mmCIF file of C-alpha atoms in Angstrom:
data_model
loop_
_atom_site.group_PDB
_atom_site.id
_atom_site.type_symbol
_atom_site.label_atom_id
_atom_site.label_comp_id
_atom_site.label_asym_id
_atom_site.label_seq_id
_atom_site.Cartn_x
_atom_site.Cartn_y
_atom_site.Cartn_z
ATOM 1 C CA MET V 1 -35.803 -0.545 -8.925
ATOM 2 C CA GLU V 2 -34.307 -2.311 -11.986
ATOM 3 C CA ASN V 3 -36.694 -0.478 -14.295
ATOM 4 C CA GLN V 4 -35.845 2.819 -12.620
ATOM 5 C CA LEU V 5 -32.119 2.183 -13.035
ATOM 6 C CA ALA V 6 -32.645 1.331 -16.696
ATOM 7 C CA GLU V 7 -34.263 4.748 -17.114
ATOM 8 C CA VAL V 8 -31.356 6.397 -15.317
ATOM 9 C CA VAL V 9 -28.794 4.640 -17.534
ATOM 10 C CA GLN V 10 -30.241 6.210 -20.660
ATOM 11 C CA PHE V 11 -29.431 9.637 -19.236
ATOM 12 C CA LEU V 12 -25.878 8.620 -18.302
ATOM 13 C CA GLN V 13 -24.687 8.776 -21.895
ATOM 14 C CA LYS V 14 -22.152 11.246 -23.221
ATOM 15 C CA ASP V 15 -24.602 12.557 -25.815
ATOM 16 C CA SER V 16 -27.307 13.253 -23.200
ATOM 17 C CA ARG V 17 -28.017 16.830 -22.155
ATOM 18 C CA ILE V 18 -25.669 17.936 -19.398
ATOM 19 C CA ASP V 19 -28.520 18.798 -17.024
ATOM 20 C CA LEU V 20 -29.969 15.289 -17.427
ATOM 21 C CA LYS V 21 -26.567 13.692 -16.843
ATOM 22 C CA SER V 22 -26.039 15.857 -13.789
ATOM 23 C CA THR V 23 -29.415 14.927 -12.284
ATOM 24 C CA ALA V 24 -28.929 11.230 -13.005
ATOM 25 C CA LEU V 25 -25.456 11.277 -11.424
ATOM 26 C CA ALA V 26 -26.826 13.054 -8.360
ATOM 27 C CA ASN V 27 -29.306 10.207 -7.922
ATOM 28 C CA ILE V 28 -26.534 7.609 -8.279
ATOM 29 C CA LEU V 29 -24.349 9.448 -5.786
ATOM 30 C CA GLY V 30 -27.244 9.382 -3.346
ATOM 31 C CA LEU V 31 -27.545 5.618 -3.718
ATOM 32 C CA THR V 32 -23.820 5.085 -3.093
ATOM 33 C CA GLY V 33 -24.164 6.376 0.461
ATOM 34 C CA ASP V 34 -26.015 3.224 1.454
ATOM 35 C CA LYS V 35 -24.817 -0.399 1.437
ATOM 36 C CA SER V 36 -27.996 -1.684 -0.192
ATOM 37 C CA GLY V 37 -27.769 1.097 -2.773
ATOM 38 C CA VAL V 38 -24.230 0.052 -3.699
ATOM 39 C CA GLU V 39 -25.372 -3.560 -4.106
ATOM 40 C CA ILE V 40 -28.141 -2.467 -6.466
ATOM 41 C CA ILE V 41 -25.702 -0.441 -8.551
ATOM 42 C CA TYR V 42 -22.939 -3.027 -8.941
ATOM 43 C CA SER V 43 -25.453 -5.688 -9.961
ATOM 44 C CA ASN V 44 -26.261 -3.626 -13.057
ATOM 45 C CA ALA V 45 -23.428 -3.992 -15.596
ATOM 46 C CA ASP V 46 -24.956 -1.421 -17.974
ATOM 47 C CA LEU V 47 -24.946 1.167 -15.211
ATOM 48 C CA LEU V 48 -21.317 0.402 -14.327
ATOM 49 C CA ARG V 49 -20.301 0.762 -17.967
ATOM 50 C CA ALA V 50 -22.168 4.059 -18.241
ATOM 51 C CA LEU V 51 -20.413 5.468 -15.172
ATOM 52 C CA VAL V 52 -16.999 4.453 -16.487
ATOM 53 C CA ASN V 53 -17.822 5.977 -19.868
ATOM 54 C CA LEU V 54 -18.591 9.289 -18.149
ATOM 55 C CA LEU V 55 -15.079 9.405 -16.686
ATOM 56 C CA THR V 56 -14.030 10.817 -20.049
ATOM 57 C CA ASP V 57 -16.981 13.175 -20.456
ATOM 58 C CA GLU V 58 -16.055 16.554 -21.913
ATOM 59 C CA SER V 59 -17.601 18.222 -18.864
ATOM 60 C CA HIS V 60 -15.147 18.199 -15.958
ATOM 61 C CA VAL V 61 -18.009 18.397 -13.462
ATOM 62 C CA ILE V 62 -19.712 15.322 -14.935
ATOM 63 C CA ALA V 63 -16.456 13.360 -15.087
ATOM 64 C CA LYS V 64 -15.662 14.310 -11.488
ATOM 65 C CA ASP V 65 -19.100 13.224 -10.245
ATOM 66 C CA ALA V 66 -18.699 9.918 -12.088
ATOM 67 C CA CYS V 67 -15.336 9.514 -10.317
ATOM 68 C CA PHE V 68 -16.819 10.114 -6.888
ATOM 69 C CA SER V 69 -19.650 7.682 -7.624
ATOM 70 C CA LEU V 70 -17.126 4.955 -8.459
ATOM 71 C CA ILE V 71 -15.025 5.797 -5.399
ATOM 72 C CA ASN V 72 -18.061 5.295 -3.181
ATOM 73 C CA ILE V 73 -19.141 2.117 -4.972
ATOM 74 C CA THR V 74 -15.715 0.498 -4.521
ATOM 75 C CA ALA V 75 -14.922 1.904 -1.074
ATOM 76 C CA GLU V 76 -15.859 -1.093 1.052
ATOM 77 C CA ASN V 77 -17.439 -3.721 -1.194
ATOM 78 C CA ASP V 78 -15.056 -6.271 -2.707
ATOM 79 C CA SER V 79 -17.769 -7.703 -4.954
ATOM 80 C CA ALA V 80 -18.389 -4.244 -6.388
ATOM 81 C CA CYS V 81 -14.689 -3.940 -7.279
ATOM 82 C CA GLU V 82 -14.744 -7.240 -9.136
ATOM 83 C CA ALA V 83 -18.003 -6.438 -10.901
ATOM 84 C CA LEU V 84 -16.694 -3.054 -12.021
ATOM 85 C CA LEU V 85 -13.524 -4.554 -13.514
ATOM 86 C CA ASN V 86 -15.459 -7.341 -15.221
ATOM 87 C CA ALA V 87 -17.934 -4.897 -16.745
ATOM 88 C CA ASN V 88 -15.189 -2.664 -18.114
ATOM 89 C CA PRO V 89 -12.265 -4.785 -19.381
ATOM 90 C CA SER V 90 -9.389 -3.368 -21.382
ATOM 91 C CA ASN V 91 -10.002 -3.205 -25.136
ATOM 92 C CA ARG V 92 -8.614 -1.843 -28.393
ATOM 93 C CA GLN V 93 -10.761 1.271 -28.102
ATOM 94 C CA GLU V 94 -9.002 2.052 -24.812
ATOM 95 C CA THR V 95 -12.314 2.470 -23.003
ATOM 96 C CA GLY V 96 -11.558 -0.098 -20.297
ATOM 97 C CA LEU V 97 -11.524 1.191 -16.740
ATOM 98 C CA LEU V 98 -7.826 0.531 -16.096
ATOM 99 C CA GLN V 99 -6.920 2.129 -19.419
ATOM 100 C CA ILE V 100 -8.881 5.287 -18.568
ATOM 101 C CA ILE V 101 -7.356 5.505 -15.098
ATOM 102 C CA ILE V 102 -3.760 5.044 -16.270
ATOM 103 C CA LYS V 103 -4.193 7.544 -19.097
ATOM 104 C CA ASN V 104 -5.391 10.143 -16.588
ATOM 105 C CA VAL V 105 -2.634 9.398 -14.088
ATOM 106 C CA LEU V 106 0.101 9.742 -16.711
ATOM 107 C CA ASN V 107 -1.430 12.946 -18.089
ATOM 108 C CA ALA V 108 0.347 15.831 -16.330
ATOM 109 C CA GLU V 109 -2.555 18.147 -17.198
ATOM 110 C CA SER V 110 -5.310 15.921 -15.779
ATOM 111 C CA GLN V 111 -7.515 17.427 -13.086
ATOM 112 C CA LEU V 112 -8.811 14.008 -12.075
ATOM 113 C CA THR V 113 -5.588 12.148 -11.266
ATOM 114 C CA ASP V 114 -6.182 11.958 -7.513
ATOM 115 C CA PRO V 115 -9.803 10.705 -7.639
ATOM 116 C CA MET V 116 -8.776 8.248 -10.367
ATOM 117 C CA LEU V 117 -6.052 6.928 -8.066
ATOM 118 C CA SER V 118 -8.607 6.594 -5.281
ATOM 119 C CA ILE V 119 -10.643 4.337 -7.545
ATOM 120 C CA LEU V 120 -7.558 2.261 -8.411
ATOM 121 C CA SER V 121 -6.607 2.058 -4.735
ATOM 122 C CA ASN V 122 -10.064 0.693 -3.925
ATOM 123 C CA LEU V 123 -10.023 -1.750 -6.839
ATOM 124 C CA SER V 124 -6.641 -3.187 -5.845
ATOM 125 C CA ARG V 125 -7.549 -3.627 -2.168
ATOM 126 C CA PRO V 126 -9.328 -7.051 -2.289
ATOM 127 C CA GLU V 127 -6.783 -9.875 -2.007
ATOM 128 C CA ASN V 128 -8.091 -11.704 -5.092
ATOM 129 C CA LEU V 129 -7.709 -8.796 -7.531
ATOM 130 C CA PRO V 130 -4.092 -7.478 -7.490
ATOM 131 C CA ASN V 131 -2.688 -10.339 -9.589
ATOM 132 C CA SER V 132 -5.120 -9.754 -12.434
ATOM 133 C CA ILE V 133 -4.670 -5.971 -12.219
ATOM 134 C CA VAL V 134 -0.869 -6.297 -12.364
ATOM 135 C CA ASN V 135 -1.055 -8.630 -15.361
ATOM 136 C CA ASN V 136 -3.577 -6.387 -17.118
ATOM 137 C CA LEU V 137 -1.435 -3.292 -16.633
ATOM 138 C CA LEU V 138 1.682 -5.073 -17.889
ATOM 139 C CA GLU V 139 -0.210 -6.213 -20.985
ATOM 140 C CA LEU V 140 -1.108 -2.601 -21.675
ATOM 141 C CA ASP V 141 2.472 -1.406 -21.152
ATOM 142 C CA ASN V 142 5.338 -3.535 -19.854
ATOM 143 C CA THR V 143 7.104 -0.410 -18.572
ATOM 144 C CA ILE V 144 4.047 0.962 -16.758
ATOM 145 C CA PHE V 145 5.390 0.519 -13.222
ATOM 146 C CA ASP V 146 8.641 2.263 -14.078
ATOM 147 C CA LYS V 147 6.563 5.169 -15.403
ATOM 148 C CA LEU V 148 4.331 5.237 -12.324
ATOM 149 C CA VAL V 149 7.292 5.246 -9.940
ATOM 150 C CA SER V 150 8.897 8.026 -11.968
ATOM 151 C CA ILE V 151 5.895 10.352 -11.799
ATOM 152 C CA PHE V 152 5.313 9.483 -8.138
ATOM 153 C CA SER V 153 8.874 10.600 -7.407
ATOM 154 C CA ARG V 154 8.399 14.010 -9.038
ATOM 155 C CA ALA V 155 6.757 16.548 -6.740
ATOM 156 C CA ASP V 156 5.862 18.853 -9.620
ATOM 157 C CA TYR V 157 4.733 16.260 -12.156
ATOM 158 C CA ASN V 158 1.042 17.142 -12.307
ATOM 159 C CA LYS V 159 0.370 20.745 -13.300
ATOM 160 C CA GLN V 160 -3.180 20.793 -11.896
ATOM 161 C CA ASN V 161 -2.308 20.431 -8.204
ATOM 162 C CA GLN V 162 -2.922 16.682 -8.140
ATOM 163 C CA ASN V 163 -0.508 15.212 -5.576
ATOM 164 C CA LEU V 164 -0.532 11.498 -6.603
ATOM 165 C CA ASN V 165 -0.290 10.480 -2.946
ATOM 166 C CA TYR V 166 -2.730 7.588 -3.370
ATOM 167 C CA LEU V 167 -0.338 5.965 -5.814
ATOM 168 C CA ALA V 168 1.470 4.842 -2.640
ATOM 169 C CA ALA V 169 -1.663 2.982 -1.532
ATOM 170 C CA VAL V 170 -1.908 1.413 -4.988
ATOM 171 C CA PHE V 171 1.689 0.137 -4.729
ATOM 172 C CA SER V 172 0.905 -1.240 -1.279
ATOM 173 C CA ASN V 173 -2.207 -3.053 -2.489
ATOM 174 C CA LEU V 174 -0.568 -4.450 -5.611
ATOM 175 C CA SER V 175 2.295 -5.844 -3.530
ATOM 176 C CA GLN V 176 -0.181 -8.418 -2.218
ATOM 177 C CA SER V 177 0.479 -10.044 -5.596
ATOM 178 C CA SER V 178 3.445 -12.406 -5.823
ATOM 179 C CA ALA V 179 3.781 -11.414 -9.483
ATOM 180 C CA PHE V 180 4.242 -7.794 -8.478
ATOM 181 C CA ARG V 181 6.708 -8.663 -5.720
ATOM 182 C CA ASN V 182 8.765 -10.731 -8.171
ATOM 183 C CA LEU V 183 8.632 -7.894 -10.670
ATOM 184 C CA VAL V 184 9.935 -5.484 -8.052
ATOM 185 C CA ALA V 185 12.751 -7.850 -7.073
ATOM 186 C CA SER V 186 13.830 -8.486 -10.664
ATOM 187 C CA SER V 187 13.422 -4.933 -11.912
ATOM 188 C CA GLN V 188 16.381 -3.403 -13.697
ATOM 189 C CA THR V 189 14.960 0.037 -12.930
ATOM 190 C CA ARG V 190 15.251 -0.405 -9.119
ATOM 191 C CA LEU V 191 11.580 0.128 -8.324
ATOM 192 C CA LEU V 192 11.884 -0.664 -4.614
ATOM 193 C CA GLN V 193 15.040 1.362 -4.116
ATOM 194 C CA ARG V 194 13.377 4.421 -5.649
ATOM 195 C CA LEU V 195 10.359 4.103 -3.364
ATOM 196 C CA LEU V 196 12.073 3.382 -0.033
ATOM 197 C CA PRO V 197 12.931 7.055 0.730
ATOM 198 C CA PHE V 198 9.204 7.831 0.885
ATOM 199 C CA ILE V 199 8.988 5.865 4.146
ATOM 200 C CA SER V 200 10.283 9.075 5.744
ATOM 201 C CA HIS V 201 8.365 11.499 3.508
ATOM 202 C CA GLU V 202 7.502 14.257 5.976
ATOM 203 C CA SER V 203 4.777 16.073 4.056
ATOM 204 C CA SER V 204 2.391 13.157 3.457
ATOM 205 C CA VAL V 205 1.297 10.462 5.892
ATOM 206 C CA ILE V 206 -0.519 8.783 2.964
ATOM 207 C CA ARG V 207 2.772 8.369 1.102
ATOM 208 C CA ARG V 208 4.602 7.157 4.200
ATOM 209 C CA GLY V 209 1.857 4.711 5.087
ATOM 210 C CA GLY V 210 1.446 3.375 1.568
ATOM 211 C CA ILE V 211 5.122 2.754 0.922
ATOM 212 C CA THR V 212 5.551 1.274 4.406
ATOM 213 C CA GLY V 213 2.714 -1.148 3.647
ATOM 214 C CA PHE V 214 4.331 -1.889 0.296
ATOM 215 C CA LEU V 215 7.618 -2.731 2.034
ATOM 216 C CA LYS V 216 5.894 -4.930 4.616
ATOM 217 C CA ASN V 217 4.393 -7.047 1.830
ATOM 218 C CA ILE V 218 7.807 -7.346 0.184
ATOM 219 C CA CYS V 219 9.259 -8.447 3.539
ATOM 220 C CA PHE V 220 6.523 -11.076 3.805
ATOM 221 C CA ASP V 221 8.298 -13.050 1.078
ATOM 222 C CA SER V 222 11.230 -14.689 2.874
ATOM 223 C CA SER V 223 12.796 -15.683 -0.456
ATOM 224 C CA LEU V 224 13.563 -11.978 -0.958
ATOM 225 C CA HIS V 225 15.235 -11.372 2.413
ATOM 226 C CA GLU V 226 18.826 -11.892 1.308
ATOM 227 C CA TRP V 227 18.260 -9.418 -1.515
ATOM 228 C CA LEU V 228 16.698 -6.929 0.913
ATOM 229 C CA PHE V 229 19.722 -7.179 3.213
ATOM 230 C CA SER V 230 22.203 -6.878 0.349
ATOM 231 C CA THR V 231 24.061 -3.667 -0.475
ATOM 232 C CA ASP V 232 21.837 -3.398 -3.556
ATOM 233 C CA VAL V 233 18.864 -2.549 -1.307
ATOM 234 C CA ASP V 234 20.138 -2.226 2.299
ATOM 235 C CA VAL V 235 16.595 -2.099 3.630
ATOM 236 C CA LEU V 236 17.247 -2.020 7.389
ATOM 237 C CA PRO V 237 18.123 1.702 7.755
ATOM 238 C CA PHE V 238 14.869 2.653 6.021
ATOM 239 C CA ILE V 239 12.935 0.668 8.642
ATOM 240 C CA LEU V 240 14.907 1.611 11.740
ATOM 241 C CA LEU V 241 15.378 5.335 11.109
ATOM 242 C CA PRO V 242 11.679 6.266 11.568
ATOM 243 C CA LEU V 243 11.632 4.182 14.755
ATOM 244 C CA ALA V 244 14.696 5.870 16.243
ATOM 245 C CA GLY V 245 14.635 8.871 18.534
ATOM 246 C CA PRO V 246 17.330 11.253 19.793
ATOM 247 C CA GLU V 247 18.829 8.766 22.249
ATOM 248 C CA GLU V 248 22.601 8.624 22.521
ATOM 249 C CA PHE V 249 24.461 5.314 22.392
ATOM 250 C CA ASP V 250 27.995 4.423 23.396
ATOM 251 C CA ASP V 251 30.674 4.040 20.736
ATOM 252 C CA GLU V 252 30.430 0.258 20.669
ATOM 253 C CA THR V 253 26.695 0.346 19.977
ATOM 254 C CA ASN V 254 27.066 3.101 17.390
ATOM 255 C CA GLU V 255 29.583 1.016 15.490
ATOM 256 C CA GLN V 256 26.993 -1.765 15.279
ATOM 257 C CA LEU V 257 24.270 0.474 13.888
ATOM 258 C CA PRO V 258 23.860 1.222 10.178
ATOM 259 C CA ILE V 259 25.722 4.438 9.410
ATOM 260 C CA GLU V 260 22.433 6.282 8.835
ATOM 261 C CA LEU V 261 21.535 5.744 12.511
ATOM 262 C CA GLN V 262 24.876 6.667 14.039
ATOM 263 C CA PHE V 263 25.127 9.862 16.107
ATOM 264 C CA LEU V 264 21.636 11.173 15.341
ATOM 265 C CA GLU V 265 20.809 14.796 16.074
ATOM 266 C CA SER V 266 19.406 15.731 19.485
ATOM 267 C CA ASP V 267 16.162 16.885 17.849
ATOM 268 C CA LYS V 268 15.578 13.612 15.960
ATOM 269 C CA THR V 269 11.916 12.591 16.186
ATOM 270 C CA ARG V 270 10.211 9.254 15.622
ATOM 271 C CA GLU V 271 7.489 8.530 13.127
ATOM 272 C CA SER V 272 4.440 10.275 14.582
ATOM 273 C CA ASP V 273 1.795 7.915 13.202
ATOM 274 C CA PRO V 274 1.435 4.836 15.446
ATOM 275 C CA ASP V 275 -0.038 2.731 12.636
ATOM 276 C CA ILE V 276 3.047 3.335 10.496
ATOM 277 C CA ARG V 277 5.330 2.501 13.432
ATOM 278 C CA THR V 278 3.387 -0.734 13.867
ATOM 279 C CA ILE V 279 3.723 -1.648 10.177
ATOM 280 C CA LEU V 280 7.471 -0.991 10.329
ATOM 281 C CA LEU V 281 7.737 -3.267 13.353
ATOM 282 C CA GLU V 282 5.691 -5.929 11.583
ATOM 283 C CA SER V 283 8.149 -5.648 8.694
ATOM 284 C CA LEU V 284 10.983 -6.360 11.122
ATOM 285 C CA ALA V 285 9.044 -9.348 12.439
ATOM 286 C CA GLN V 286 8.841 -10.701 8.886
ATOM 287 C CA LEU V 287 12.591 -10.245 8.506
ATOM 288 C CA CYS V 288 13.047 -12.329 11.669
ATOM 289 C CA ALA V 289 11.545 -15.357 9.932
ATOM 290 C CA THR V 290 14.906 -16.846 8.956
ATOM 291 C CA ARG V 291 18.019 -17.505 11.000
ATOM 292 C CA ASN V 292 20.139 -15.333 8.700
ATOM 293 C CA GLY V 293 17.660 -12.509 9.078
ATOM 294 C CA ARG V 294 17.675 -12.721 12.865
ATOM 295 C CA LEU V 295 21.466 -12.743 12.979
ATOM 296 C CA TYR V 296 21.629 -9.764 10.628
ATOM 297 C CA LEU V 297 19.189 -7.734 12.739
ATOM 298 C CA ARG V 298 21.030 -8.536 15.957
ATOM 299 C CA ASN V 299 24.404 -7.599 14.453
ATOM 300 C CA LYS V 300 23.049 -4.260 13.225
ATOM 301 C CA GLY V 301 21.880 -2.994 16.627
ATOM 302 C CA THR V 302 18.176 -3.524 15.991
ATOM 303 C CA TYR V 303 17.559 -4.575 19.573
ATOM 304 C CA GLU V 304 19.113 -1.379 20.936
ATOM 305 C CA ILE V 305 16.866 0.800 18.726
ATOM 306 C CA LEU V 306 13.784 -1.179 19.753
ATOM 307 C CA ARG V 307 14.714 -1.037 23.438
ATOM 308 C CA GLU V 308 14.528 2.754 23.313
ATOM 309 C CA LEU V 309 11.386 2.659 21.169
ATOM 310 C CA HIS V 310 9.705 0.469 23.775
ATOM 311 C CA LYS V 311 10.402 3.097 26.437
ATOM 312 C CA PHE V 312 8.780 5.690 24.179
ATOM 313 C CA GLU V 313 5.706 3.536 23.544
ATOM 314 C CA LEU V 314 5.191 3.289 27.308
ATOM 315 C CA THR V 315 4.831 7.087 27.578
ATOM 316 C CA SER V 316 1.667 9.097 26.978
ATOM 317 C CA ALA V 317 2.879 9.767 23.411
ATOM 318 C CA GLY V 318 3.159 6.045 22.714
ATOM 319 C CA ASP V 319 0.710 3.459 21.460
ATOM 320 C CA MET V 320 -0.268 0.092 22.900
ATOM 321 C CA LYS V 321 -0.495 -1.688 19.543
ATOM 322 C CA ALA V 322 2.931 -0.416 18.503
ATOM 323 C CA MET V 323 4.324 -1.432 21.891
ATOM 324 C CA LYS V 324 2.979 -4.975 21.451
ATOM 325 C CA ALA V 325 4.478 -5.177 17.956
ATOM 326 C CA CYS V 326 7.791 -3.959 19.380
ATOM 327 C CA GLU V 327 7.703 -6.598 22.100
ATOM 328 C CA ASP V 328 7.012 -9.334 19.535
ATOM 329 C CA VAL V 329 10.202 -8.484 17.632
ATOM 330 C CA VAL V 330 12.304 -8.052 20.777
ATOM 331 C CA ASP V 331 11.072 -11.415 22.058
ATOM 332 C CA ILE V 332 12.570 -13.061 18.984
ATOM 333 C CA LEU V 333 15.835 -11.101 18.978
ATOM 334 C CA ILE V 334 16.703 -11.742 22.642
ATOM 335 C CA ARG V 335 16.316 -15.495 22.290
ATOM 336 C CA THR V 336 19.229 -17.650 21.199
ATOM 337 C CA GLU V 337 18.987 -19.680 18.015
ATOM 338 C CA ASP V 338 19.076 -22.849 20.122
ATOM 339 C CA GLU V 339 16.019 -21.595 21.994
ATOM 340 C CA ILE V 340 14.224 -20.772 18.752
ATOM 341 C CA GLY V 341 15.128 -24.128 17.263
ATOM 342 C CA TYR V 342 14.098 -23.426 13.675
ATOM 343 C CA ASP V 343 15.906 -21.930 10.706
ATOM 344 C CA ASN V 344 12.718 -20.620 9.100
ATOM 345 C CA LEU V 345 9.819 -19.818 11.428
ATOM 346 C CA LYS V 346 7.390 -19.771 8.503
ATOM 347 C CA GLN V 347 7.941 -23.464 8.002
ATOM 348 C CA VAL V 348 6.933 -24.357 11.553
ATOM 349 C CA GLU V 349 3.771 -26.454 11.646
ATOM 350 C CA ILE V 350 1.283 -25.386 14.319
ATOM 351 C CA SER V 351 -1.142 -27.963 15.626
ATOM 352 C CA ASP V 352 -4.899 -27.384 15.502
ATOM 353 C CA GLU V 353 -4.918 -27.428 19.304
ATOM 354 C CA MET V 354 -2.348 -24.623 19.464
ATOM 355 C CA VAL V 355 -4.254 -22.575 16.866
ATOM 356 C CA GLU V 356 -7.386 -22.893 18.989
ATOM 357 C CA LYS V 357 -5.508 -21.726 22.098
ATOM 358 C CA ILE V 358 -4.072 -18.709 20.231
ATOM 359 C CA GLU V 359 -7.509 -17.754 18.925
ATOM 360 C CA LYS V 360 -8.925 -17.886 22.453
ATOM 361 C CA LEU V 361 -6.158 -15.633 23.719
ATOM 362 C CA ASN V 362 -6.955 -13.114 20.975
ATOM 363 C CA GLU V 363 -10.674 -12.994 21.796
#
């Protein structure tokens, strides 16, 4: 097989005849449909470099097929993602994989922005890669994330009907990196604040899901909670609004709620995707980690919103996983601080015996 791949690589060059490139790419695409085929491909650095080189082929069809090959290669295999990045590092000739992707994404006339973003979304998924990707991108351009947020926020940015939705998934994946979370928190260009409205973006579940995942990872860092609660961010309404329905509350409860949730219209609907509702609830659970966070959520009527959400999750339109996530947050909020007994729940040490019991319950 190695000898056969070596023969294929020679046809995957920009100066090869287009029919030979097309045939060779068709063979590679066929291999990417199988796990063993993907393993064979990513073990060949020359082949990976050839595929990346074809992303900038003058033939749109060839470049697109190279894109789809790389999407398939990186779809589920973390080792393939690492191998692909290692085989194609950034360089002065700007032929590194990340350089090619970013150039396409920023190009408003690119016809390959969306598949390029799919590749970047796959590459940034493994937990061990976001830090290096963030650092690499910042080395290329220290304003790159401001630029990416700007084009993501413009519905008409790309002139070739590329929607940039998967940039939301990229933001979500990169927020696994503490470096990226710190960058977001210290940004003078208000990266998080500009992305939060997309949690309720009606036309794209990919955007809603990606930015919700991004927020959940930000909430995971308890050192950022006070900033998230501050007037500079005011994160709670962005989380609670998609979870709220058309229920009416008395005046006392309404006064507790953030102004965005007061006196909602009778046709107000909840987030329709149960996975997104679950991620929002998991974000609230993260915000319950500290005593100040729990007090803030209680004082802002979070329990009352979740009480009504729980009723909804019990109906045929609800979801069991979302209901369980809702119950987990409510269980914390209804307990007194004396009952909880800890300022920061993330600092609680759990014995090996308790971990074993929890694992058995989850089986």
